[in-house]
Amino acid sequence: MNLVLAIEQTRSITKGAAREHLALAAASKRVSDLEARLGVQLFERRARGVEPTEACRALVRHIRSLHASLHALESEVVEFARGIKGHLRIAANSGAIAECLPADLAAFLQAHPQIRISLEDMTSAEAQAAVADGRADVGIFTPPVLDNRVQHWSYRPARLAVLVPEDHPLADRSAVTFSDLLDYDLIGLHAGASAQELMREQALARGRTLNARLQVRGFDAIAQLVEAGLGVAVLPEVPAERFSRVFKVRLLQLNEPWAARDYCLGVARQERQPAVLQRFVESLCPQSKVDQTAPPRRDPSDNQDLQNRKPA
């Protein structure tokens, strides 16, 4: 595979063979053998070298992906020699990262310093898919749960709030409804973010259109755009309250039933979770320890005894 990559990059079997320290005849035979095994032509021979076919380009994409995976594998295994005892890959939505997850991660790492954690910011749907497909060990997201391959527990309650500019017509209120906001431009996260999709659904339910003219990545960018008077925003209450102390914006309560929501913690369904993962789940969701306890198994003879009993 390294030979194929070298030839694709140099556009020459001769140069590719030299880079991999192979004789030209040996390199040619390896390419021919691989083409025979795959049943496709990888390179078109030309007067001034070779040109990769579409099949070769597809193969090269996989080779590069394998190289990246092998590098990650090596890096992770080397960490065990340095005293690391486990690695957790966490995919979480922006709200959980901004509201509650950092403190819980810090507490867990303080109690388990030999465990390494990788955290990636994803939408709720992406986090669930990453867990279901095995690209993440843990997902933190808001409902609904979209994949039955994901086992989940309630993690933390949360609430959405509203930010408006200080001189906005709604700024003198303490609370607003979602209908109050639909007359103004709404600043939100990128498409696919759970709060953004929820607002779109709520607007449609009211027969209105969501004026989502500005969509950015990051709550701090949203707060700055609100301060500049470019619109209003609905975002998690904890970062919203924090921004109200930093920027020239007002924090308003959102009087809607759907403003109260929960963050969920999800893992892939399997009969037995790895010890490190189970410890993490129980740390963030103590109720999971009870949920995972299997019900007592009934002795098969009990069923036979019931069948043999005659009514009195």
Short mmCIF file of C-alpha atoms in Angstrom, two decimals:
data_model
loop_
_atom_site.label_atom_id
_atom_site.label_comp_id
_atom_site.label_asym_id
_atom_site.label_seq_id
_atom_site.Cartn_x
_atom_site.Cartn_y
_atom_site.Cartn_z
CA MET A 1 0.00 0.00 0.00
CA ASN A 2 2.90 2.35 0.73
CA LEU A 3 4.24 1.54 -2.72
CA VAL A 4 0.90 2.45 -4.34
CA LEU A 5 0.92 5.72 -2.40
CA ALA A 6 4.50 6.48 -3.49
CA ILE A 7 3.74 5.78 -7.15
CA GLU A 8 0.56 7.88 -7.01
CA GLN A 9 2.48 10.80 -5.56
CA THR A 10 5.49 10.60 -7.88
CA ARG A 11 3.53 9.49 -10.97
CA SER A 12 6.35 7.01 -11.63
CA ILE A 13 6.85 3.36 -10.79
CA THR A 14 10.61 3.88 -10.93
CA LYS A 15 10.55 6.79 -8.46
CA GLY A 16 7.98 5.07 -6.26
CA ALA A 17 10.14 1.93 -6.12
CA ALA A 18 13.20 4.00 -5.22
CA ARG A 19 11.32 5.77 -2.43
CA GLU A 20 10.28 2.42 -0.96
CA HIS A 21 13.78 0.95 -1.48
CA LEU A 22 12.58 -1.69 -3.91
CA ALA A 23 14.01 -2.92 -7.21
CA LEU A 24 11.96 -1.79 -10.21
CA ALA A 25 11.07 -5.37 -11.18
CA ALA A 26 9.91 -6.16 -7.64
CA ALA A 27 7.81 -3.01 -7.50
CA SER A 28 6.19 -3.73 -10.87
CA LYS A 29 5.33 -7.26 -9.76
CA ARG A 30 3.78 -6.04 -6.50
CA VAL A 31 1.58 -3.59 -8.40
CA SER A 32 0.57 -6.27 -10.91
CA ASP A 33 -0.22 -8.73 -8.12
CA LEU A 34 -2.34 -6.15 -6.32
CA GLU A 35 -4.22 -5.27 -9.52
CA ALA A 36 -4.91 -8.98 -10.10
CA ARG A 37 -6.13 -9.42 -6.53
CA LEU A 38 -8.43 -6.38 -6.67
CA GLY A 39 -9.56 -7.05 -10.24
CA VAL A 40 -8.97 -3.46 -11.34
CA GLN A 41 -6.26 -1.45 -13.06
CA LEU A 42 -4.59 0.99 -10.69
CA PHE A 43 -2.29 2.86 -13.07
CA GLU A 44 -2.37 3.73 -16.77
CA ARG A 45 1.14 3.36 -18.19
CA ARG A 46 2.21 6.33 -20.28
CA ALA A 47 5.38 7.47 -22.03
CA ARG A 48 6.36 9.80 -19.18
CA GLY A 49 5.29 7.73 -16.21
CA VAL A 50 1.91 6.54 -14.97
CA GLU A 51 -1.47 8.10 -14.25
CA PRO A 52 -3.66 6.79 -11.38
CA THR A 53 -7.10 5.48 -12.33
CA GLU A 54 -10.27 6.30 -10.42
CA ALA A 55 -9.94 2.94 -8.65
CA CYS A 56 -6.43 3.92 -7.58
CA ARG A 57 -7.64 7.27 -6.23
CA ALA A 58 -10.28 5.45 -4.17
CA LEU A 59 -7.63 3.07 -2.85
CA VAL A 60 -5.30 5.94 -1.98
CA ARG A 61 -8.04 7.60 0.11
CA HIS A 62 -8.36 4.42 2.15
CA ILE A 63 -4.58 4.07 2.46
CA ARG A 64 -4.33 7.59 3.90
CA SER A 65 -7.17 6.84 6.29
CA LEU A 66 -5.38 3.68 7.41
CA HIS A 67 -2.17 5.62 7.97
CA ALA A 68 -4.04 8.10 10.17
CA SER A 69 -5.68 5.27 12.14
CA LEU A 70 -2.36 3.47 12.61
CA HIS A 71 -0.74 6.69 13.81
CA ALA A 72 -3.55 7.22 16.31
CA LEU A 73 -3.28 3.59 17.40
CA GLU A 74 0.46 3.90 17.96
CA SER A 75 0.09 7.17 19.87
CA GLU A 76 -2.57 5.71 22.14
CA VAL A 77 -0.67 2.48 22.84
CA VAL A 78 2.50 4.44 23.64
CA GLU A 79 0.51 6.33 26.29
CA PHE A 80 0.00 3.10 28.22
CA ALA A 81 3.77 2.88 28.64
CA ARG A 82 3.63 6.36 30.19
CA GLY A 83 1.10 5.29 32.79
CA ILE A 84 -2.17 6.07 30.97
CA LYS A 85 -4.68 3.31 31.76
CA GLY A 86 -7.54 4.22 29.46
CA HIS A 87 -8.81 6.59 26.80
CA LEU A 88 -12.35 7.91 26.45
CA ARG A 89 -13.60 9.62 23.30
CA ILE A 90 -16.48 11.96 24.06
CA ALA A 91 -18.75 13.68 21.54
CA ALA A 92 -20.88 16.44 23.07
CA ASN A 93 -23.10 19.22 21.80
CA SER A 94 -22.18 22.85 22.32
CA GLY A 95 -24.75 23.44 25.05
CA ALA A 96 -23.44 20.66 27.29
CA ILE A 97 -19.86 21.86 26.78
CA ALA A 98 -20.86 25.42 27.69
CA GLU A 99 -23.08 24.54 30.65
CA CYS A 100 -22.14 21.51 32.69
CA LEU A 101 -19.65 19.11 31.13
CA PRO A 102 -16.30 20.84 31.90
CA ALA A 103 -16.72 20.69 35.69
CA ASP A 104 -17.75 17.04 35.56
CA LEU A 105 -14.81 16.14 33.32
CA ALA A 106 -12.42 17.94 35.67
CA ALA A 107 -13.82 16.07 38.68
CA PHE A 108 -13.59 12.73 36.90
CA LEU A 109 -10.00 13.33 35.77
CA GLN A 110 -9.00 14.40 39.27
CA ALA A 111 -10.36 11.11 40.59
CA HIS A 112 -8.90 9.11 37.67
CA PRO A 113 -5.69 10.87 36.55
CA GLN A 114 -4.54 7.85 34.53
CA ILE A 115 -7.44 8.13 32.08
CA ARG A 116 -7.12 10.38 29.04
CA ILE A 117 -10.18 12.11 27.59
CA SER A 118 -10.70 13.42 24.07
CA LEU A 119 -13.63 15.80 23.58
CA GLU A 120 -15.17 16.82 20.26
CA ASP A 121 -17.91 19.41 19.71
CA MET A 122 -20.73 17.95 17.58
CA THR A 123 -24.44 18.46 17.08
CA SER A 124 -26.73 16.16 19.06
CA ALA A 125 -27.47 14.08 15.97
CA GLU A 126 -23.78 13.82 15.10
CA ALA A 127 -22.88 12.80 18.67
CA GLN A 128 -25.45 10.00 18.62
CA ALA A 129 -24.23 8.76 15.23
CA ALA A 130 -20.62 8.84 16.42
CA VAL A 131 -21.50 6.65 19.41
CA ALA A 132 -23.61 4.24 17.36
CA ASP A 133 -20.86 3.86 14.73
CA GLY A 134 -18.08 3.41 17.27
CA ARG A 135 -16.31 6.71 16.53
CA ALA A 136 -17.00 7.92 20.08
CA ASP A 137 -17.33 6.05 23.37
CA VAL A 138 -19.73 8.54 24.98
CA GLY A 139 -22.20 11.04 23.60
CA ILE A 140 -23.75 14.01 25.41
CA PHE A 141 -26.79 15.32 23.55
CA THR A 142 -30.35 16.56 23.80
CA PRO A 143 -33.34 14.35 22.88
CA PRO A 144 -34.83 12.91 20.81
CA VAL A 145 -32.71 9.76 20.66
CA LEU A 146 -32.44 8.98 16.97
CA ASP A 147 -30.67 5.60 17.01
CA ASN A 148 -31.78 2.56 19.02
CA ARG A 149 -28.17 1.34 19.08
CA VAL A 150 -27.54 4.05 21.69
CA GLN A 151 -28.33 3.33 25.34
CA HIS A 152 -28.90 6.56 27.24
CA TRP A 153 -29.59 8.09 30.64
CA SER A 154 -30.67 11.53 31.79
CA TYR A 155 -27.53 13.54 32.56
CA ARG A 156 -28.40 17.13 33.52
CA PRO A 157 -31.46 19.40 33.30
CA ALA A 158 -31.04 22.55 31.27
CA ARG A 159 -33.03 25.55 30.12
CA LEU A 160 -33.01 27.89 27.13
CA ALA A 161 -33.01 31.65 27.60
CA VAL A 162 -33.03 34.75 25.39
CA LEU A 163 -30.43 37.45 24.76
CA VAL A 164 -31.42 40.80 23.24
CA PRO A 165 -29.45 44.05 22.75
CA GLU A 166 -29.69 46.58 25.59
CA ASP A 167 -31.68 49.03 23.46
CA HIS A 168 -34.00 46.39 21.96
CA PRO A 169 -37.82 46.87 22.19
CA LEU A 170 -38.02 43.70 24.31
CA ALA A 171 -35.15 44.66 26.63
CA ASP A 172 -37.41 46.07 29.37
CA ARG A 173 -39.22 42.75 29.82
CA SER A 174 -38.15 39.97 32.17
CA ALA A 175 -39.67 37.19 30.05
CA VAL A 176 -40.88 36.64 26.49
CA THR A 177 -42.58 33.92 24.47
CA PHE A 178 -41.16 32.47 21.31
CA SER A 179 -43.86 34.23 19.29
CA ASP A 180 -42.50 37.55 20.59
CA LEU A 181 -39.15 36.74 18.96
CA LEU A 182 -40.42 35.75 15.54
CA ASP A 183 -40.78 39.37 14.42
CA TYR A 184 -37.02 39.85 14.75
CA ASP A 185 -33.90 38.39 13.15
CA LEU A 186 -32.66 35.40 15.12
CA ILE A 187 -28.97 34.69 15.56
CA GLY A 188 -28.23 31.02 16.11
CA LEU A 189 -25.83 28.16 15.73
CA HIS A 190 -25.16 26.39 12.46
CA ALA A 191 -27.84 24.22 10.85
CA GLY A 192 -28.20 20.89 12.60
CA ALA A 193 -27.68 22.24 16.12
CA SER A 194 -30.49 20.92 18.35
CA ALA A 195 -31.72 24.34 19.57
CA GLN A 196 -31.71 25.67 16.01
CA GLU A 197 -33.78 22.74 14.70
CA LEU A 198 -36.15 23.02 17.67
CA MET A 199 -36.79 26.71 16.93
CA ARG A 200 -37.37 25.94 13.26
CA GLU A 201 -40.00 23.34 14.21
CA GLN A 202 -41.68 25.71 16.66
CA ALA A 203 -41.84 28.47 14.06
CA LEU A 204 -43.42 26.10 11.52
CA ALA A 205 -45.95 24.95 14.15
CA ARG A 206 -47.01 28.61 14.46
CA GLY A 207 -47.23 29.03 10.70
CA ARG A 208 -44.26 31.38 10.75
CA THR A 209 -40.83 31.46 9.19
CA LEU A 210 -37.69 31.51 11.31
CA ASN A 211 -35.65 34.59 10.39
CA ALA A 212 -32.33 32.85 10.98
CA ARG A 213 -30.22 35.26 8.97
CA LEU A 214 -27.01 34.81 10.94
CA GLN A 215 -25.70 31.37 11.90
CA VAL A 216 -22.30 30.98 13.52
CA ARG A 217 -20.26 28.47 15.51
CA GLY A 218 -19.88 29.33 19.17
CA PHE A 219 -22.07 31.02 21.76
CA ASP A 220 -19.59 33.84 22.31
CA ALA A 221 -19.91 34.83 18.64
CA ILE A 222 -23.70 34.83 19.04
CA ALA A 223 -23.46 37.15 22.06
CA GLN A 224 -21.22 39.59 20.20
CA LEU A 225 -23.61 39.71 17.25
CA VAL A 226 -26.53 40.36 19.62
CA GLU A 227 -24.54 43.16 21.29
CA ALA A 228 -23.95 44.69 17.86
CA GLY A 229 -27.73 44.89 17.39
CA LEU A 230 -27.92 42.35 14.57
CA GLY A 231 -30.68 40.26 16.13
CA VAL A 232 -31.86 38.30 19.16
CA ALA A 233 -30.77 34.83 20.24
CA VAL A 234 -32.04 31.75 22.05
CA LEU A 235 -29.26 29.82 23.77
CA PRO A 236 -28.62 27.78 26.94
CA GLU A 237 -29.31 29.75 30.09
CA VAL A 238 -25.92 29.26 31.80
CA PRO A 239 -23.76 30.77 29.03
CA ALA A 240 -26.49 33.35 28.32
CA GLU A 241 -26.34 34.55 31.93
CA ARG A 242 -22.54 34.67 31.72
CA PHE A 243 -22.62 36.74 28.53
CA SER A 244 -25.13 39.17 30.05
CA ARG A 245 -22.40 40.16 32.52
CA VAL A 246 -19.74 40.61 29.83
CA PHE A 247 -21.57 42.10 26.84
CA LYS A 248 -24.12 44.88 26.49
CA VAL A 249 -27.06 42.50 26.24
CA ARG A 250 -30.11 41.67 28.36
CA LEU A 251 -31.03 38.19 29.59
CA LEU A 252 -34.72 37.30 29.34
CA GLN A 253 -36.59 34.19 30.44
CA LEU A 254 -38.17 32.14 27.64
CA ASN A 255 -41.70 31.20 28.70
CA GLU A 256 -42.17 28.05 26.64
CA PRO A 257 -42.62 24.45 27.82
CA TRP A 258 -39.88 23.28 25.45
CA ALA A 259 -37.40 25.78 26.93
CA ALA A 260 -36.82 23.25 29.73
CA ARG A 261 -34.87 20.29 28.40
CA ASP A 262 -32.46 17.57 29.48
CA TYR A 263 -29.01 16.57 28.38
CA CYS A 264 -28.61 12.84 27.89
CA LEU A 265 -25.52 10.68 28.16
CA GLY A 266 -25.39 7.81 25.69
CA VAL A 267 -23.17 4.82 24.96
CA ALA A 268 -23.36 2.02 22.41
CA ARG A 269 -25.53 -0.89 23.49
CA GLN A 270 -23.42 -3.88 24.42
CA GLU A 271 -23.68 -6.71 26.92
CA ARG A 272 -20.71 -5.55 28.98
CA GLN A 273 -19.17 -2.07 28.96
CA PRO A 274 -15.40 -1.60 29.33
CA ALA A 275 -14.48 -0.83 32.95
CA VAL A 276 -13.23 2.69 32.17
CA LEU A 277 -16.41 3.55 30.29
CA GLN A 278 -18.66 2.09 32.98
CA ARG A 279 -16.82 4.09 35.65
CA PHE A 280 -17.30 7.30 33.65
CA VAL A 281 -21.00 6.67 33.04
CA GLU A 282 -21.63 5.91 36.72
CA SER A 283 -19.72 9.06 37.70
CA LEU A 284 -21.90 11.35 35.57
CA CYS A 285 -25.14 9.36 35.81
CA PRO A 286 -25.33 7.53 39.17
CA GLN A 287 -28.76 6.15 38.25
CA SER A 288 -27.14 4.12 35.45
CA LYS A 289 -25.69 1.74 38.04
CA VAL A 290 -29.22 0.76 38.99
CA ASP A 291 -30.41 0.65 35.38
CA GLN A 292 -27.62 -1.74 34.40
CA THR A 293 -28.40 -4.21 37.18
CA ALA A 294 -29.89 -7.29 35.57
CA PRO A 295 -33.19 -8.56 37.02
CA PRO A 296 -32.92 -11.83 38.97
CA ARG A 297 -33.12 -14.86 36.74
CA ARG A 298 -36.04 -17.16 37.37
CA ASP A 299 -35.33 -20.83 37.80
CA PRO A 300 -36.89 -22.77 34.88
CA SER A 301 -38.32 -25.22 37.42
CA ASP A 302 -40.54 -22.40 38.73
CA ASN A 303 -42.46 -22.40 35.45
CA GLN A 304 -42.85 -26.19 35.66
CA ASP A 305 -44.18 -25.94 39.22
CA LEU A 306 -46.74 -23.39 38.11
CA GLN A 307 -47.89 -25.63 35.29
CA ASN A 308 -48.24 -28.63 37.66
CA ARG A 309 -50.35 -26.75 40.18
CA LYS A 310 -54.05 -27.54 40.06
CA PRO A 311 -56.69 -24.99 40.96
CA ALA A 312 -58.11 -25.48 44.43
#
